[in-house]
């Protein structure tokens, strides 16, 4: 069976979608029937020559109804474009973060229910085989009783990252919610993966969320934040996340803290490190791709790995960020500006250690007394 695809949003992460579809096309499982972007197709990476290019999704749907529409567009366009695609009869692969608010998320689920169309959300870490492995390790008693889950994300983003699109780093744009901060977009996988490890992926699985939002960069949204939450199971979860790291690390990590040891999950490379009194073991597990899983779902009923409904708990965190007061500016004496122009970046003094403390002590920056919070 060959499933037809259309890709919407070409000039950013959409290139990854095109790459995945090209691979599936080679394997005879997919066929690209069109793409849409107001910027056209010129210069779009991984776009096969001769593909029909439309200026927007409506123009595409007027000509063709693909089995699947994939969306790699700005956050505030997610709900309207996904709804349009489903109403036209297509399943959807929609990039994370799911939508710009909890109300939009609820609407998206409602449209999926009404139309019977699948919605896979682009949390690719959900395809990691680490979740089953972590559950097995915990059940085995190797790390004792789980007492909480921490998350650590130490990234650095240059000025060019925020300047690439009008919506980048915005909480709102032209009066519309965008919610593009460290917690809700670049490091969103950390939040969603920590919740999934706890088996708490639905909106109703979150009991309490506390957010502590800051920015060192001249943006509206947060670039350095702590999130502390409690799931309805009672698990405390806290994440220290920054895009202004001293020593950036491409591998954000989730820490499952047990009474007898810890499991560290590096979700960008599927590495698992287990530390107990007996020593340390490391293994790398496999991963199932979200596109392959979607095809398996459509062809044979395999459950979706990142069903929209299983992003509800993450959306509770996004909603807490969206409705929180605007992030506080980090004081000038707490960060250094390195360089000038598009490659320049800002580093918050000591932020790596403060993020580590959030992830291990399960408290926010303010609760721990980080200098920029005082
Ligand atoms: N899963 C991941 O790891 C991952 C990584 C990066 C980005 N993303 C997500 O991908 C999405 C896009 O992010 P980006 O960084 O590529 O953004 P971007 O702004 O760099 O690119 C967005 C593209 O969409 C196009 N576009 C804008 N509005 C459109 C519309 N109404 N119809 C069609 N095309 C439209 C733009 O012209 C541009 O080509 C976001 O939701 C982001 O969070 C996911």
Short mmCIF file of C-alpha atoms in Angstrom, two decimals, residues 97-105 195 201 203 308 311-320:
data_model
loop_
_atom_site.label_atom_id
_atom_site.label_comp_id
_atom_site.label_asym_id
_atom_site.label_seq_id
_atom_site.Cartn_x
_atom_site.Cartn_y
_atom_site.Cartn_z
CA UNK A 97 4.15 21.87 20.49
CA UNK A 98 0.66 20.55 19.72
CA UNK A 99 -1.16 23.91 19.81
CA UNK A 100 -0.80 27.38 21.31
CA UNK A 101 -3.28 26.80 24.18
CA UNK A 102 -5.13 24.09 26.07
CA UNK A 103 -8.44 25.25 24.56
CA UNK A 104 -6.97 24.82 21.06
CA UNK A 105 -5.68 21.37 22.07
CA UNK A 195 5.78 12.95 31.86
CA UNK A 201 0.67 11.68 29.32
CA UNK A 203 -4.18 16.24 30.44
CA UNK A 308 -2.45 13.91 20.09
CA UNK A 311 0.32 15.20 24.59
CA UNK A 312 -2.39 16.50 26.94
CA UNK A 313 -0.13 16.46 30.01
CA UNK A 314 2.52 18.43 28.12
CA UNK A 315 -0.22 20.87 27.09
CA UNK A 316 -1.05 21.46 30.77
CA UNK A 317 2.52 22.71 31.16
CA UNK A 318 2.25 24.85 28.02
CA UNK A 319 -0.96 26.34 29.40
CA UNK A 320 0.80 27.18 32.69
#
